[in-house]
mmCIF file of C-alpha atoms in Angstrom:
data_model
loop_
_atom_site.group_PDB
_atom_site.id
_atom_site.type_symbol
_atom_site.label_atom_id
_atom_site.label_comp_id
_atom_site.label_asym_id
_atom_site.label_seq_id
_atom_site.Cartn_x
_atom_site.Cartn_y
_atom_site.Cartn_z
ATOM 1 C CA MET A 23 -61.848 -9.065 -37.836
ATOM 2 C CA LYS A 24 -61.258 -12.739 -36.856
ATOM 3 C CA VAL A 25 -58.742 -14.006 -34.383
ATOM 4 C CA HIS A 26 -58.425 -17.995 -34.141
ATOM 5 C CA THR A 27 -56.488 -19.761 -31.578
ATOM 6 C CA ASP A 28 -55.256 -23.250 -31.389
ATOM 7 C CA TYR A 29 -52.475 -25.077 -29.823
ATOM 8 C CA LEU A 30 -49.724 -27.929 -30.916
ATOM 9 C CA TRP A 31 -48.643 -30.491 -28.455
ATOM 10 C CA PHE A 32 -44.933 -32.216 -28.282
ATOM 11 C CA ASN A 33 -43.359 -34.752 -26.225
ATOM 12 C CA THR A 34 -39.797 -35.241 -28.242
ATOM 13 C CA LYS A 35 -38.295 -38.527 -27.845
ATOM 14 C CA LYS A 36 -34.554 -36.811 -27.596
ATOM 15 C CA ARG A 37 -33.803 -34.175 -25.503
ATOM 16 C CA GLN A 38 -33.088 -31.977 -28.319
ATOM 17 C CA GLU A 39 -35.057 -32.433 -31.585
ATOM 18 C CA PHE A 40 -36.172 -30.331 -34.614
ATOM 19 C CA VAL A 41 -39.867 -31.070 -35.514
ATOM 20 C CA ARG A 42 -41.775 -29.807 -38.867
ATOM 21 C CA ILE A 43 -44.968 -27.911 -38.165
ATOM 22 C CA THR A 44 -45.706 -26.045 -41.267
ATOM 23 C CA ASP A 45 -48.503 -28.545 -42.328
ATOM 24 C CA GLU A 46 -50.007 -28.260 -38.895
ATOM 25 C CA VAL A 47 -49.748 -24.345 -39.038
ATOM 26 C CA ALA A 48 -51.238 -24.385 -42.369
ATOM 27 C CA SER A 49 -54.039 -26.575 -41.218
ATOM 28 C CA ILE A 50 -54.761 -24.267 -38.462
ATOM 29 C CA VAL A 51 -54.952 -21.364 -40.952
ATOM 30 C CA ALA A 52 -57.220 -23.120 -42.951
ATOM 31 C CA ALA A 53 -59.315 -23.733 -40.225
ATOM 32 C CA SER A 54 -59.683 -20.122 -39.346
ATOM 33 C CA GLY A 55 -61.188 -18.897 -42.408
ATOM 34 C CA VAL A 56 -58.484 -16.133 -42.229
ATOM 35 C CA LYS A 57 -57.798 -15.103 -46.085
ATOM 36 C CA GLU A 58 -55.729 -11.934 -45.315
ATOM 37 C CA GLY A 59 -53.462 -11.411 -42.325
ATOM 38 C CA THR A 60 -50.737 -13.277 -40.211
ATOM 39 C CA VAL A 61 -50.410 -16.102 -37.870
ATOM 40 C CA LEU A 62 -47.911 -15.970 -34.515
ATOM 41 C CA VAL A 63 -46.366 -19.405 -33.757
ATOM 42 C CA SER A 64 -44.723 -19.100 -30.570
ATOM 43 C CA ALA A 65 -43.037 -21.709 -28.012
ATOM 44 C CA MET A 66 -45.084 -21.629 -24.472
ATOM 45 C CA HIS A 67 -41.724 -22.419 -22.942
ATOM 46 C CA ILE A 68 -38.291 -21.118 -22.138
ATOM 47 C CA THR A 69 -36.052 -23.956 -23.397
ATOM 48 C CA ALA A 70 -37.638 -24.380 -26.858
ATOM 49 C CA GLY A 71 -38.026 -22.174 -30.065
ATOM 50 C CA VAL A 72 -40.047 -21.562 -33.331
ATOM 51 C CA TYR A 73 -37.902 -20.688 -36.655
ATOM 52 C CA VAL A 74 -38.441 -20.707 -40.239
ATOM 53 C CA ASN A 75 -35.590 -22.337 -42.517
ATOM 54 C CA ASP A 76 -34.711 -25.048 -45.183
ATOM 55 C CA ASP A 77 -36.182 -28.857 -44.447
ATOM 56 C CA GLU A 78 -32.864 -30.371 -45.455
ATOM 57 C CA SER A 79 -31.726 -32.911 -43.211
ATOM 58 C CA GLY A 80 -27.776 -32.027 -43.510
ATOM 59 C CA LEU A 81 -28.642 -28.278 -42.686
ATOM 60 C CA ILE A 82 -30.735 -29.458 -39.714
ATOM 61 C CA GLU A 83 -27.527 -31.349 -38.354
ATOM 62 C CA ASP A 84 -25.255 -28.382 -39.264
ATOM 63 C CA ILE A 85 -27.911 -26.093 -37.290
ATOM 64 C CA ASP A 86 -27.866 -28.334 -34.189
ATOM 65 C CA GLU A 87 -24.102 -28.379 -34.155
ATOM 66 C CA TRP A 88 -23.780 -24.749 -34.512
ATOM 67 C CA LEU A 89 -26.157 -24.074 -31.904
ATOM 68 C CA GLU A 90 -24.288 -26.412 -29.384
ATOM 69 C CA SER A 91 -21.091 -24.689 -30.255
ATOM 70 C CA MET A 92 -22.682 -21.154 -29.697
ATOM 71 C CA ALA A 93 -24.505 -22.127 -26.545
ATOM 72 C CA PRO A 94 -22.611 -25.407 -25.242
ATOM 73 C CA TYR A 95 -23.971 -27.793 -22.742
ATOM 74 C CA ARG A 96 -21.961 -26.964 -19.402
ATOM 75 C CA LYS A 97 -22.257 -28.021 -15.955
ATOM 76 C CA GLU A 98 -21.120 -24.446 -14.612
ATOM 77 C CA TYR A 99 -24.026 -22.205 -15.599
ATOM 78 C CA ARG A 100 -25.246 -20.555 -12.517
ATOM 79 C CA HIS A 101 -28.878 -21.553 -13.335
ATOM 80 C CA HIS A 102 -27.661 -25.018 -12.302
ATOM 81 C CA GLN A 103 -27.411 -23.964 -8.568
ATOM 82 C CA THR A 104 -31.471 -24.226 -8.777
ATOM 83 C CA GLY A 105 -31.306 -27.919 -9.362
ATOM 84 C CA GLU A 106 -31.764 -27.517 -13.250
ATOM 85 C CA ASP A 107 -29.282 -28.647 -15.710
ATOM 86 C CA ASN A 108 -30.818 -27.009 -18.947
ATOM 87 C CA GLY A 109 -28.698 -23.541 -19.112
ATOM 88 C CA ASP A 110 -27.407 -24.300 -22.449
ATOM 89 C CA SER A 111 -31.360 -24.824 -23.385
ATOM 90 C CA HIS A 112 -32.284 -21.438 -22.399
ATOM 91 C CA LEU A 113 -29.532 -19.805 -24.123
ATOM 92 C CA LYS A 114 -30.077 -21.755 -27.689
ATOM 93 C CA ALA A 115 -33.901 -20.865 -27.209
ATOM 94 C CA LEU A 116 -32.825 -17.121 -27.137
ATOM 95 C CA LEU A 117 -30.247 -17.884 -30.045
ATOM 96 C CA ILE A 118 -33.085 -19.044 -32.372
ATOM 97 C CA HIS A 119 -35.691 -17.415 -30.702
ATOM 98 C CA HIS A 120 -39.226 -18.381 -29.551
ATOM 99 C CA GLU A 121 -41.757 -17.401 -32.124
ATOM 100 C CA VAL A 122 -42.376 -16.273 -35.861
ATOM 101 C CA ILE A 123 -45.121 -14.378 -37.521
ATOM 102 C CA VAL A 124 -46.241 -15.948 -40.875
ATOM 103 C CA PRO A 125 -47.986 -13.655 -43.508
ATOM 104 C CA ILE A 126 -51.319 -15.151 -44.872
ATOM 105 C CA THR A 127 -52.347 -14.212 -48.361
ATOM 106 C CA ALA A 128 -55.028 -15.581 -50.213
ATOM 107 C CA GLY A 129 -56.068 -18.178 -47.457
ATOM 108 C CA ARG A 130 -52.455 -19.765 -47.535
ATOM 109 C CA LEU A 131 -49.134 -19.123 -45.979
ATOM 110 C CA ASP A 132 -47.281 -16.583 -48.015
ATOM 111 C CA PHE A 133 -43.833 -18.443 -47.714
ATOM 112 C CA GLY A 134 -40.950 -18.361 -50.400
ATOM 113 C CA THR A 135 -40.168 -21.657 -51.760
ATOM 114 C CA TRP A 136 -38.094 -23.126 -49.448
ATOM 115 C CA GLN A 137 -39.555 -21.573 -46.425
ATOM 116 C CA ARG A 138 -40.740 -24.034 -43.546
ATOM 117 C CA ILE A 139 -41.729 -23.696 -39.890
ATOM 118 C CA PHE A 140 -39.707 -25.736 -37.543
ATOM 119 C CA TYR A 141 -40.332 -26.158 -33.729
ATOM 120 C CA ALA A 142 -36.908 -26.600 -31.991
ATOM 121 C CA GLU A 143 -37.090 -28.508 -28.694
ATOM 122 C CA PHE A 144 -34.007 -28.025 -26.388
ATOM 123 C CA ASP A 145 -35.169 -29.843 -23.160
ATOM 124 C CA GLY A 146 -37.874 -32.135 -24.393
ATOM 125 C CA GLN A 147 -39.035 -35.711 -23.051
ATOM 126 C CA ARG A 148 -42.053 -33.811 -21.594
ATOM 127 C CA ASP A 149 -45.195 -32.263 -22.705
ATOM 128 C CA LYS A 150 -44.820 -28.883 -24.112
ATOM 129 C CA ARG A 151 -46.966 -26.577 -26.152
ATOM 130 C CA VAL A 152 -46.671 -23.948 -29.234
ATOM 131 C CA ILE A 153 -49.612 -21.367 -29.534
ATOM 132 C CA VAL A 154 -50.916 -20.665 -33.049
ATOM 133 C CA LYS A 155 -52.703 -17.529 -33.207
ATOM 134 C CA VAL A 156 -54.280 -16.432 -36.645
ATOM 135 C CA MET A 157 -55.484 -12.649 -37.131
ATOM 136 C CA GLY A 158 -57.229 -11.109 -40.122
ATOM 137 C CA GLU A 159 -60.351 -11.440 -42.169
ATOM 138 C CA MET B 6 -59.691 -3.610 -40.631
ATOM 139 C CA LYS B 7 -57.234 -3.205 -43.494
ATOM 140 C CA VAL B 8 -54.749 -5.591 -44.621
ATOM 141 C CA HIS B 9 -52.498 -4.497 -47.361
ATOM 142 C CA THR B 10 -49.352 -6.665 -49.019
ATOM 143 C CA ASP B 11 -46.653 -5.746 -51.061
ATOM 144 C CA TYR B 12 -43.229 -7.087 -52.082
ATOM 145 C CA LEU B 13 -39.762 -5.385 -52.494
ATOM 146 C CA TRP B 14 -37.214 -7.227 -55.026
ATOM 147 C CA PHE B 15 -33.693 -7.802 -54.743
ATOM 148 C CA ASN B 16 -30.740 -8.621 -56.800
ATOM 149 C CA THR B 17 -27.677 -7.374 -55.390
ATOM 150 C CA LYS B 18 -24.146 -7.197 -56.726
ATOM 151 C CA LYS B 19 -22.470 -9.147 -53.978
ATOM 152 C CA ARG B 20 -23.143 -12.232 -52.310
ATOM 153 C CA GLN B 21 -23.515 -10.634 -49.091
ATOM 154 C CA GLU B 22 -25.047 -7.289 -48.632
ATOM 155 C CA PHE B 23 -26.961 -4.707 -46.285
ATOM 156 C CA VAL B 24 -29.706 -2.923 -48.160
ATOM 157 C CA ARG B 25 -31.420 0.331 -46.305
ATOM 158 C CA ILE B 26 -35.574 -0.626 -46.940
ATOM 159 C CA THR B 27 -36.951 2.007 -44.363
ATOM 160 C CA ASP B 28 -38.131 4.429 -46.995
ATOM 161 C CA GLU B 29 -39.478 1.645 -49.292
ATOM 162 C CA VAL B 30 -41.466 0.103 -46.084
ATOM 163 C CA ALA B 31 -42.928 3.565 -45.134
ATOM 164 C CA SER B 32 -43.933 4.255 -48.690
ATOM 165 C CA ILE B 33 -45.897 0.984 -48.593
ATOM 166 C CA VAL B 34 -47.458 1.920 -45.267
ATOM 167 C CA ALA B 35 -48.562 5.222 -46.520
ATOM 168 C CA ALA B 36 -50.238 3.661 -49.483
ATOM 169 C CA SER B 37 -52.324 0.958 -47.460
ATOM 170 C CA GLY B 38 -53.932 4.039 -45.710
ATOM 171 C CA VAL B 39 -53.370 2.162 -42.163
ATOM 172 C CA LYS B 40 -53.164 4.767 -39.487
ATOM 173 C CA GLU B 41 -52.775 2.432 -36.167
ATOM 174 C CA GLY B 42 -51.342 -0.947 -36.690
ATOM 175 C CA THR B 43 -48.309 -2.789 -37.389
ATOM 176 C CA VAL B 44 -46.280 -3.914 -40.605
ATOM 177 C CA LEU B 45 -44.673 -7.428 -41.147
ATOM 178 C CA VAL B 46 -41.492 -7.131 -42.891
ATOM 179 C CA SER B 47 -40.271 -10.685 -43.621
ATOM 180 C CA ALA B 48 -37.756 -12.257 -46.095
ATOM 181 C CA MET B 49 -39.269 -14.719 -48.144
ATOM 182 C CA HIS B 50 -35.897 -16.645 -48.384
ATOM 183 C CA ILE B 51 -33.795 -19.167 -45.952
ATOM 184 C CA THR B 52 -30.327 -17.471 -46.705
ATOM 185 C CA ALA B 53 -31.656 -13.615 -45.793
ATOM 186 C CA GLY B 54 -32.724 -11.643 -42.834
ATOM 187 C CA VAL B 55 -34.733 -8.576 -41.926
ATOM 188 C CA TYR B 56 -33.166 -6.299 -39.107
ATOM 189 C CA VAL B 57 -33.731 -3.057 -37.430
ATOM 190 C CA ASN B 58 -30.584 -1.171 -36.486
ATOM 191 C CA ASP B 59 -28.477 1.626 -36.972
ATOM 192 C CA ASP B 60 -27.503 3.305 -40.582
ATOM 193 C CA GLU B 61 -23.697 3.829 -39.891
ATOM 194 C CA SER B 62 -21.410 2.444 -42.264
ATOM 195 C CA GLY B 63 -18.869 1.448 -39.460
ATOM 196 C CA LEU B 64 -21.401 -0.475 -37.489
ATOM 197 C CA ILE B 65 -22.810 -2.115 -40.676
ATOM 198 C CA GLU B 66 -19.117 -3.177 -41.403
ATOM 199 C CA ASP B 67 -18.911 -4.399 -37.526
ATOM 200 C CA ILE B 68 -22.072 -6.481 -37.888
ATOM 201 C CA ASP B 69 -20.730 -7.805 -41.308
ATOM 202 C CA GLU B 70 -17.717 -8.882 -39.619
ATOM 203 C CA TRP B 71 -19.433 -10.359 -36.528
ATOM 204 C CA LEU B 72 -21.611 -12.497 -38.389
ATOM 205 C CA GLU B 73 -18.903 -13.924 -40.323
ATOM 206 C CA SER B 74 -16.966 -14.943 -36.770
ATOM 207 C CA MET B 75 -20.192 -16.139 -35.537
ATOM 208 C CA ALA B 76 -21.436 -18.387 -38.597
ATOM 209 C CA PRO B 77 -18.039 -18.726 -40.751
ATOM 210 C CA TYR B 78 -18.452 -19.773 -44.194
ATOM 211 C CA ARG B 79 -16.729 -23.433 -44.230
ATOM 212 C CA LYS B 80 -16.461 -26.114 -46.850
ATOM 213 C CA GLU B 81 -17.633 -28.765 -44.144
ATOM 214 C CA TYR B 82 -21.133 -28.156 -43.819
ATOM 215 C CA ARG B 83 -23.237 -31.067 -44.051
ATOM 216 C CA HIS B 84 -25.454 -29.188 -46.257
ATOM 217 C CA HIS B 85 -22.985 -28.633 -48.845
ATOM 218 C CA GLN B 86 -23.322 -32.665 -49.735
ATOM 219 C CA THR B 87 -26.471 -31.516 -51.376
ATOM 220 C CA GLY B 88 -24.207 -29.555 -53.783
ATOM 221 C CA GLU B 89 -24.744 -26.155 -52.055
ATOM 222 C CA ASP B 90 -21.926 -23.916 -50.772
ATOM 223 C CA ASN B 91 -24.435 -21.499 -48.581
ATOM 224 C CA GLY B 92 -24.266 -23.297 -45.182
ATOM 225 C CA ASP B 93 -23.042 -20.100 -43.592
ATOM 226 C CA SER B 94 -25.840 -17.993 -45.275
ATOM 227 C CA HIS B 95 -28.454 -20.170 -43.543
ATOM 228 C CA LEU B 96 -26.755 -19.700 -39.972
ATOM 229 C CA LYS B 97 -26.096 -16.130 -40.300
ATOM 230 C CA ALA B 98 -29.930 -15.842 -41.397
ATOM 231 C CA LEU B 99 -30.992 -17.667 -38.277
ATOM 232 C CA LEU B 100 -28.794 -15.279 -36.167
ATOM 233 C CA ILE B 101 -29.917 -11.833 -37.376
ATOM 234 C CA HIS B 102 -33.685 -13.456 -37.864
ATOM 235 C CA HIS B 103 -35.697 -13.072 -40.943
ATOM 236 C CA GLU B 104 -38.552 -10.678 -39.926
ATOM 237 C CA VAL B 105 -39.451 -7.432 -37.675
ATOM 238 C CA ILE B 106 -42.762 -6.188 -36.828
ATOM 239 C CA VAL B 107 -42.818 -2.439 -36.758
ATOM 240 C CA PRO B 108 -45.483 -0.302 -35.110
ATOM 241 C CA ILE B 109 -47.548 2.204 -36.907
ATOM 242 C CA THR B 110 -48.977 5.219 -34.948
ATOM 243 C CA ALA B 111 -50.613 8.326 -36.634
ATOM 244 C CA GLY B 112 -49.960 6.936 -40.107
ATOM 245 C CA ARG B 113 -46.003 6.658 -39.872
ATOM 246 C CA LEU B 114 -43.635 4.051 -38.558
ATOM 247 C CA ASP B 115 -43.603 4.566 -34.805
ATOM 248 C CA PHE B 116 -39.510 4.148 -34.544
ATOM 249 C CA GLY B 117 -36.879 5.848 -32.211
ATOM 250 C CA THR B 118 -34.851 8.390 -33.440
ATOM 251 C CA TRP B 119 -32.248 6.127 -34.924
ATOM 252 C CA GLN B 120 -33.961 3.078 -35.873
ATOM 253 C CA ARG B 121 -33.896 1.937 -39.730
ATOM 254 C CA ILE B 122 -34.938 -1.232 -41.558
ATOM 255 C CA PHE B 123 -32.454 -3.303 -43.352
ATOM 256 C CA TYR B 124 -32.389 -6.383 -45.536
ATOM 257 C CA ALA B 125 -29.669 -8.686 -44.955
ATOM 258 C CA GLU B 126 -28.628 -10.473 -48.018
ATOM 259 C CA PHE B 127 -26.246 -13.630 -47.502
ATOM 260 C CA ASP B 128 -26.560 -15.354 -50.499
ATOM 261 C CA GLY B 129 -27.509 -12.891 -53.225
ATOM 262 C CA GLN B 130 -27.015 -12.063 -57.073
ATOM 263 C CA ARG B 131 -30.030 -13.410 -58.013
ATOM 264 C CA ASP B 132 -33.784 -12.253 -57.746
ATOM 265 C CA LYS B 133 -35.195 -12.432 -54.004
ATOM 266 C CA ARG B 134 -38.085 -11.116 -52.408
ATOM 267 C CA VAL B 135 -39.477 -9.552 -49.000
ATOM 268 C CA ILE B 136 -43.192 -9.345 -48.095
ATOM 269 C CA VAL B 137 -44.452 -6.262 -46.496
ATOM 270 C CA LYS B 138 -47.712 -6.959 -44.832
ATOM 271 C CA VAL B 139 -49.573 -3.778 -43.282
ATOM 272 C CA MET B 140 -52.359 -4.581 -41.053
ATOM 273 C CA GLY B 141 -54.430 -2.020 -38.964
ATOM 274 C CA GLU B 142 -57.179 0.462 -39.415
ATOM 275 C CA MET C 12 -60.809 -3.717 -34.244
ATOM 276 C CA LYS C 13 -59.056 -2.218 -31.133
ATOM 277 C CA VAL C 14 -55.587 -0.814 -31.377
ATOM 278 C CA HIS C 15 -53.861 0.440 -28.290
ATOM 279 C CA THR C 16 -50.639 1.982 -27.669
ATOM 280 C CA ASP C 17 -48.388 2.945 -24.992
ATOM 281 C CA TYR C 18 -44.776 3.403 -23.998
ATOM 282 C CA LEU C 19 -42.838 2.276 -21.080
ATOM 283 C CA TRP C 20 -39.749 4.468 -20.120
ATOM 284 C CA PHE C 21 -36.595 3.439 -18.596
ATOM 285 C CA ASN C 22 -33.219 5.147 -17.023
ATOM 286 C CA THR C 23 -31.282 2.519 -15.842
ATOM 287 C CA LYS C 24 -28.646 2.934 -13.116
ATOM 288 C CA LYS C 25 -26.073 0.550 -14.847
ATOM 289 C CA ARG C 26 -24.800 0.776 -18.486
ATOM 290 C CA GLN C 27 -26.179 -3.086 -18.852
ATOM 291 C CA GLU C 28 -29.568 -4.135 -17.116
ATOM 292 C CA PHE C 29 -32.336 -6.726 -17.668
ATOM 293 C CA VAL C 30 -35.540 -5.003 -16.303
ATOM 294 C CA ARG C 31 -38.769 -7.168 -15.935
ATOM 295 C CA ILE C 32 -41.613 -5.746 -17.512
ATOM 296 C CA THR C 33 -44.526 -8.395 -17.728
ATOM 297 C CA ASP C 34 -46.596 -6.742 -15.135
ATOM 298 C CA GLU C 35 -46.516 -3.382 -17.183
ATOM 299 C CA VAL C 36 -47.127 -5.107 -20.483
ATOM 300 C CA ALA C 37 -50.202 -7.172 -18.758
ATOM 301 C CA SER C 38 -51.639 -3.958 -17.379
ATOM 302 C CA ILE C 39 -51.722 -2.089 -20.492
ATOM 303 C CA VAL C 40 -53.312 -5.216 -22.167
ATOM 304 C CA ALA C 41 -56.064 -4.815 -19.513
ATOM 305 C CA ALA C 42 -56.500 -1.202 -20.017
ATOM 306 C CA SER C 43 -56.683 -1.792 -23.910
ATOM 307 C CA GLY C 44 -59.872 -3.665 -23.302
ATOM 308 C CA VAL C 45 -58.521 -6.315 -26.167
ATOM 309 C CA LYS C 46 -59.733 -10.027 -25.446
ATOM 310 C CA GLU C 47 -58.127 -11.741 -28.040
ATOM 311 C CA GLY C 48 -55.223 -10.410 -30.215
ATOM 312 C CA THR C 49 -51.460 -9.794 -29.796
ATOM 313 C CA VAL C 50 -49.405 -7.220 -28.303
ATOM 314 C CA LEU C 51 -45.968 -5.922 -29.830
ATOM 315 C CA VAL C 52 -43.449 -5.010 -27.113
ATOM 316 C CA SER C 53 -40.686 -3.859 -29.121
ATOM 317 C CA ALA C 54 -37.409 -1.475 -28.191
ATOM 318 C CA MET C 55 -37.182 2.261 -29.996
ATOM 319 C CA HIS C 56 -33.640 1.937 -29.386
ATOM 320 C CA ILE C 57 -30.572 0.464 -31.365
ATOM 321 C CA THR C 58 -28.797 -0.768 -28.429
ATOM 322 C CA ALA C 59 -31.656 -2.135 -26.209
ATOM 323 C CA GLY C 60 -33.715 -5.604 -26.565
ATOM 324 C CA VAL C 61 -36.777 -7.315 -25.339
ATOM 325 C CA TYR C 62 -37.019 -10.915 -24.879
ATOM 326 C CA VAL C 63 -39.246 -13.595 -23.359
ATOM 327 C CA ASN C 64 -37.324 -16.176 -20.866
ATOM 328 C CA ASP C 65 -37.108 -17.053 -17.240
ATOM 329 C CA ASP C 66 -36.982 -15.031 -14.228
ATOM 330 C CA GLU C 67 -34.506 -16.773 -12.465
ATOM 331 C CA SER C 68 -31.661 -14.446 -11.034
ATOM 332 C CA GLY C 69 -28.804 -17.118 -11.911
ATOM 333 C CA LEU C 70 -30.122 -17.539 -15.326
ATOM 334 C CA ILE C 71 -30.242 -14.024 -16.018
ATOM 335 C CA GLU C 72 -26.533 -13.765 -14.951
ATOM 336 C CA ASP C 73 -25.790 -16.599 -17.419
ATOM 337 C CA ILE C 74 -27.358 -14.642 -20.113
ATOM 338 C CA ASP C 75 -25.378 -11.479 -19.222
ATOM 339 C CA GLU C 76 -22.199 -13.226 -19.410
ATOM 340 C CA TRP C 77 -23.145 -15.368 -22.639
ATOM 341 C CA LEU C 78 -24.203 -12.128 -24.173
ATOM 342 C CA GLU C 79 -20.550 -10.746 -23.415
ATOM 343 C CA SER C 80 -18.820 -13.911 -24.578
ATOM 344 C CA MET C 81 -20.902 -13.668 -28.045
ATOM 345 C CA ALA C 82 -20.410 -9.786 -28.723
ATOM 346 C CA PRO C 83 -17.500 -8.678 -26.342
ATOM 347 C CA TYR C 84 -17.010 -4.849 -25.585
ATOM 348 C CA ARG C 85 -13.940 -4.147 -27.370
ATOM 349 C CA LYS C 86 -12.419 -0.794 -28.376
ATOM 350 C CA GLU C 87 -11.494 -1.568 -31.928
ATOM 351 C CA TYR C 88 -15.089 -1.562 -33.402
ATOM 352 C CA ARG C 89 -15.212 0.454 -36.416
ATOM 353 C CA HIS C 90 -18.410 2.224 -35.087
ATOM 354 C CA HIS C 91 -16.133 3.674 -32.345
ATOM 355 C CA GLN C 92 -14.582 5.884 -35.251
ATOM 356 C CA THR C 93 -17.635 8.087 -34.722
ATOM 357 C CA GLY C 94 -16.817 8.745 -31.161
ATOM 358 C CA GLU C 95 -19.201 6.266 -29.858
ATOM 359 C CA ASP C 96 -17.923 3.078 -27.497
ATOM 360 C CA ASN C 97 -21.283 1.058 -27.647
ATOM 361 C CA GLY C 98 -20.287 -1.265 -30.961
ATOM 362 C CA ASP C 99 -20.897 -4.297 -28.550
ATOM 363 C CA SER C 100 -24.252 -3.022 -27.335
ATOM 364 C CA HIS C 101 -25.495 -2.960 -30.848
ATOM 365 C CA LEU C 102 -24.482 -6.562 -31.508
ATOM 366 C CA LYS C 103 -25.864 -7.747 -28.282
ATOM 367 C CA ALA C 104 -29.046 -5.985 -29.255
ATOM 368 C CA LEU C 105 -29.071 -7.649 -32.575
ATOM 369 C CA LEU C 106 -28.369 -10.853 -30.673
ATOM 370 C CA ILE C 107 -30.964 -10.956 -28.333
ATOM 371 C CA HIS C 108 -33.520 -9.302 -30.812
ATOM 372 C CA HIS C 109 -35.437 -5.901 -30.152
ATOM 373 C CA GLU C 110 -39.093 -7.131 -30.095
ATOM 374 C CA VAL C 111 -41.399 -9.907 -29.236
ATOM 375 C CA ILE C 112 -45.000 -10.654 -29.898
ATOM 376 C CA VAL C 113 -47.152 -11.882 -27.515
ATOM 377 C CA PRO C 114 -50.632 -13.752 -27.841
ATOM 378 C CA ILE C 115 -53.535 -12.545 -25.680
ATOM 379 C CA THR C 116 -56.268 -14.946 -25.125
ATOM 380 C CA ALA C 117 -59.468 -14.083 -23.028
ATOM 381 C CA GLY C 118 -57.904 -11.045 -21.978
ATOM 382 C CA ARG C 119 -54.592 -12.220 -20.698
ATOM 383 C CA LEU C 120 -51.154 -12.719 -21.782
ATOM 384 C CA ASP C 121 -51.101 -16.357 -23.279
ATOM 385 C CA PHE C 122 -47.957 -17.446 -21.755
ATOM 386 C CA GLY C 123 -46.700 -20.847 -20.576
ATOM 387 C CA THR C 124 -45.992 -21.086 -16.899
ATOM 388 C CA TRP C 125 -42.547 -19.867 -16.751
ATOM 389 C CA GLN C 126 -42.728 -17.082 -19.536
ATOM 390 C CA ARG C 127 -41.715 -13.447 -18.775
ATOM 391 C CA ILE C 128 -40.881 -10.427 -20.646
ATOM 392 C CA PHE C 129 -37.637 -8.423 -20.079
ATOM 393 C CA TYR C 130 -36.182 -5.309 -21.165
ATOM 394 C CA ALA C 131 -32.526 -5.831 -22.041
ATOM 395 C CA GLU C 132 -30.615 -2.535 -21.761
ATOM 396 C CA PHE C 133 -27.065 -2.535 -23.092
ATOM 397 C CA ASP C 134 -26.456 1.158 -23.204
ATOM 398 C CA GLY C 135 -28.168 2.572 -20.202
ATOM 399 C CA GLN C 136 -27.987 5.581 -17.643
ATOM 400 C CA ARG C 137 -30.189 7.480 -20.266
ATOM 401 C CA ASP C 138 -33.726 7.795 -21.100
ATOM 402 C CA LYS C 139 -35.122 4.982 -23.210
ATOM 403 C CA ARG C 140 -38.406 3.676 -24.415
ATOM 404 C CA VAL C 141 -40.389 0.754 -25.357
ATOM 405 C CA ILE C 142 -43.385 0.851 -27.482
ATOM 406 C CA VAL C 143 -46.348 -1.442 -26.322
ATOM 407 C CA LYS C 144 -48.996 -2.110 -29.163
ATOM 408 C CA VAL C 145 -52.088 -3.921 -28.487
ATOM 409 C CA MET C 146 -54.343 -5.213 -31.495
ATOM 410 C CA GLY C 147 -57.406 -7.238 -31.516
ATOM 411 C CA GLU C 148 -60.672 -7.156 -30.404
#
């Protein structure tokens, strides 16, 4: 059994941003030598998520707008009494979820035609990390 | 370590449908010979999900109605400028999530009494797939 | 390859409650002897979830209020025709999701600074369980 771990770093220009990471994850899987198994891709933060969906720019804007409607920026979150102003970022991260598990078959991400991995930043403009953990043989 | 991979195919009669797949997943786990481990059950599409919850017909209708209220069908999604009309299907899939990991103990799905696995189709009436990947020993 | 399984039991005083379980999961990982791998933490119920986010009391109240706004208690759920009154608990569990996978590196939960694991009870005051399944080597 092989276990291979790597990390991806982000420092987005905008507070909220969606970053394509499929190629980076695929490279880590290739480097791991794992032919059959899974790869965990998981944000190491409480205001960021990882999801799998379509790489279509209109849809990405739809997702952005939808998340804002579901978990809007508001001054009134109790969390802001700590001095933070990112209550909505936490809720957006919970909604989109912070991790995915991607299957690996014959050494490649076993995805459908349109599946792509995204890092969803909800409180950026600082160094943040995603762990990529490959397991299999 | 054993890794065993199989696929389930769907072609639903309706655009949106919830399909029970617990028995199919359990059969694949039995065929794998894995006694201790996990099974990944993951939609290979960006307009379908997989979830674990109750097999009660009233609740399934509640879930259907709730998803429609949270991510309604609308003409105005930007994604529709590509010619698609399934923007809501993407958002529903993100909300319900596209995958689950189910524990395997003593060769069986280690579920609570009421837990069942569902394939949630949000843009059906075409061939679609779920990957079932068993890992363990 | 090692696979180690344990269970956490809950019987919350309130119907809805968020319980910190990071230390309990870390203890099970330590007992497993797994140095590199993952741990699945998964509710064995259809009215409870497991999530990773911040241990800040104001935020936990924000999450509680947000979940209520997204999946409110209502008499009118079809599921209630079975005699149940917990339709909202199912929807809240679907929204927050019922499981997480946490990476293990060098024998420890490989978390960012603020990540903590929570059991989210939406229909408590009875015995309920979470499975903790460690896999790796």
